mmCIF file of C-alpha atoms in Angstrom:
data_model
loop_
_atom_site.group_PDB
_atom_site.id
_atom_site.type_symbol
_atom_site.label_atom_id
_atom_site.label_comp_id
_atom_site.label_asym_id
_atom_site.label_seq_id
_atom_site.Cartn_x
_atom_site.Cartn_y
_atom_site.Cartn_z
ATOM 1 C CA MET A 1 -66.717 -41.328 29.852
ATOM 2 C CA SER A 2 -65.524 -42.947 26.631
ATOM 3 C CA LYS A 3 -67.956 -40.864 24.585
ATOM 4 C CA GLU A 4 -66.489 -37.718 26.101
ATOM 5 C CA ARG A 5 -62.923 -38.860 25.289
ATOM 6 C CA ALA A 6 -63.967 -39.771 21.750
ATOM 7 C CA ARG A 7 -65.536 -36.313 21.284
ATOM 8 C CA ARG A 8 -62.407 -34.529 22.614
ATOM 9 C CA ARG A 9 -60.183 -36.695 20.407
ATOM 10 C CA ALA A 10 -62.340 -35.812 17.373
ATOM 11 C CA GLU A 11 -62.090 -32.096 18.278
ATOM 12 C CA ARG A 12 -58.274 -32.381 18.635
ATOM 13 C CA GLU A 13 -57.998 -34.201 15.285
ATOM 14 C CA ALA A 14 -60.252 -31.622 13.624
ATOM 15 C CA GLU A 15 -58.130 -28.801 15.077
ATOM 16 C CA ARG A 16 -54.922 -30.535 14.019
ATOM 17 C CA ALA A 17 -56.351 -31.059 10.465
ATOM 18 C CA ARG A 18 -57.375 -27.355 10.302
ATOM 19 C CA ALA A 19 -53.900 -26.286 11.462
ATOM 20 C CA MET A 20 -52.250 -28.545 8.891
ATOM 21 C CA ARG A 21 -54.479 -27.109 6.146
ATOM 22 C CA LEU A 22 -53.615 -23.549 7.154
ATOM 23 C CA ASN A 23 -49.930 -24.403 7.254
ATOM 24 C CA GLU A 24 -50.081 -25.977 3.782
ATOM 25 C CA GLN A 25 -51.908 -22.925 2.456
ATOM 26 C CA ARG A 26 -49.279 -20.617 3.985
ATOM 27 C CA GLN A 27 -46.454 -22.666 2.503
ATOM 28 C CA ALA A 28 -48.136 -22.755 -0.930
ATOM 29 C CA ARG A 29 -48.592 -18.952 -0.797
ATOM 30 C CA ALA A 30 -44.942 -18.476 0.160
ATOM 31 C CA ALA A 31 -43.807 -20.794 -2.636
ATOM 32 C CA ARG A 32 -45.893 -18.864 -5.165
ATOM 33 C CA ARG A 33 -44.429 -15.585 -3.881
ATOM 34 C CA ARG A 34 -40.874 -16.930 -4.145
ATOM 35 C CA ALA A 35 -41.541 -18.188 -7.676
ATOM 36 C CA ARG A 36 -42.962 -14.811 -8.665
ATOM 37 C CA LEU A 37 -39.958 -12.997 -7.217
ATOM 38 C CA ALA A 38 -37.596 -15.436 -8.940
ATOM 39 C CA ARG A 39 -39.226 -14.586 -12.287
ATOM 40 C CA LEU A 40 -39.039 -10.843 -11.686
ATOM 41 C CA ILE A 41 -35.604 -10.498 -10.106
ATOM 42 C CA PRO A 42 -32.766 -12.151 -12.036
ATOM 43 C CA ARG A 43 -30.232 -13.982 -9.927
ATOM 44 C CA PRO A 44 -26.777 -12.413 -9.924
ATOM 45 C CA VAL A 45 -24.277 -14.044 -12.184
ATOM 46 C CA ARG A 46 -20.985 -14.780 -10.529
ATOM 47 C CA VAL A 47 -18.087 -14.164 -12.852
ATOM 48 C CA ALA A 48 -15.153 -16.286 -11.818
ATOM 49 C CA ARG A 49 -11.686 -14.900 -12.296
ATOM 50 C CA GLN A 50 -9.379 -17.006 -14.332
ATOM 51 C CA GLY A 51 -6.455 -18.173 -12.230
ATOM 52 C CA GLY A 52 -3.999 -19.610 -14.726
ATOM 53 C CA LEU A 53 -0.457 -18.433 -15.333
ATOM 54 C CA LEU A 54 -1.381 -16.493 -18.458
ATOM 55 C CA ALA A 55 -4.209 -14.700 -16.682
ATOM 56 C CA ARG A 56 -1.908 -13.706 -13.802
ATOM 57 C CA ARG A 57 0.664 -12.428 -16.267
ATOM 58 C CA ARG A 58 -1.957 -10.436 -18.138
ATOM 59 C CA ARG A 59 -3.236 -8.860 -14.910
ATOM 60 C CA ALA A 60 0.318 -7.992 -13.850
ATOM 61 C CA ARG A 61 1.005 -6.497 -17.273
ATOM 62 C CA ASN A 62 -2.168 -4.421 -17.098
ATOM 63 C CA VAL A 63 -1.242 -3.140 -13.672
ATOM 64 C CA VAL A 64 2.216 -2.110 -14.913
ATOM 65 C CA VAL A 65 0.716 -0.325 -17.918
ATOM 66 C CA LEU A 66 -1.850 1.494 -15.761
ATOM 67 C CA LEU A 67 0.738 2.553 -13.200
ATOM 68 C CA GLY A 68 3.044 3.809 -15.945
ATOM 69 C CA PHE A 69 0.205 5.750 -17.545
ATOM 70 C CA LEU A 70 -0.781 7.322 -14.236
ATOM 71 C CA LEU A 71 2.854 8.086 -13.428
ATOM 72 C CA VAL A 72 3.346 9.978 -16.697
ATOM 73 C CA GLN A 73 0.104 11.934 -16.191
ATOM 74 C CA THR A 74 1.034 12.839 -12.624
ATOM 75 C CA LEU A 75 4.566 13.906 -13.527
ATOM 76 C CA VAL A 76 3.344 16.140 -16.372
ATOM 77 C CA TRP A 77 0.742 17.694 -14.113
ATOM 78 C CA LEU A 78 3.241 18.291 -11.291
ATOM 79 C CA ILE A 79 6.159 19.515 -13.411
ATOM 80 C CA TRP A 80 4.396 21.775 -15.900
ATOM 81 C CA GLY A 81 0.992 22.289 -14.338
ATOM 82 C CA SER A 82 -0.505 23.595 -17.561
ATOM 83 C CA ALA A 83 -4.007 22.284 -18.260
ATOM 84 C CA PHE A 84 -3.484 22.528 -22.015
ATOM 85 C CA LEU A 85 -0.206 20.601 -21.861
ATOM 86 C CA SER A 86 -1.722 18.005 -19.483
ATOM 87 C CA PHE A 87 -4.607 17.434 -21.888
ATOM 88 C CA GLY A 88 -2.187 17.166 -24.828
ATOM 89 C CA VAL A 89 -0.059 14.595 -22.974
ATOM 90 C CA LEU A 90 -3.228 12.693 -22.025
ATOM 91 C CA VAL A 91 -4.318 12.437 -25.680
ATOM 92 C CA PHE A 92 -0.773 11.561 -26.799
ATOM 93 C CA SER A 93 -0.523 8.896 -24.085
ATOM 94 C CA LEU A 94 -3.851 7.365 -25.059
ATOM 95 C CA LEU A 95 -2.676 7.124 -28.676
ATOM 96 C CA LEU A 96 0.807 5.892 -27.797
ATOM 97 C CA ALA A 97 -0.072 3.384 -25.044
ATOM 98 C CA PRO A 98 -1.187 0.528 -27.353
ATOM 99 C CA VAL A 99 1.956 0.892 -29.433
ATOM 100 C CA LEU A 100 4.202 0.795 -26.353
ATOM 101 C CA VAL A 101 2.295 -2.166 -24.904
ATOM 102 C CA THR A 102 2.699 -4.078 -28.149
ATOM 103 C CA LEU A 103 6.401 -3.281 -28.357
ATOM 104 C CA ALA A 104 7.079 -4.064 -24.724
ATOM 105 C CA PHE A 105 4.947 -7.171 -24.170
ATOM 106 C CA ASP A 106 4.326 -8.819 -27.525
ATOM 107 C CA ARG A 107 6.273 -12.073 -27.711
ATOM 108 C CA ARG A 108 6.033 -12.452 -31.496
ATOM 109 C CA ILE A 109 8.633 -9.748 -32.111
#
């Protein structure tokens, strides 16, 4: 009887060792695949938004400038409706916007 138990125990241990070997091979293959993918596909870079007072002011200023620009373009398009005049006001606004932003928001003046 003890020889039979010893043989079954040896079979169980051999099966357990084979299963462990297969599991290790599977894990090694998965690790190699993950490493290969990590080399091929760059990880996304998270750009954090600055949250200080100056950054908030700059964002608010940019929103005001953009809304003003869009308001002027919309009013010209609604009031006159001419494509040529709308294009002219667009070009003039693009040239004049930096000057107005500097005059309105520059603290050195």
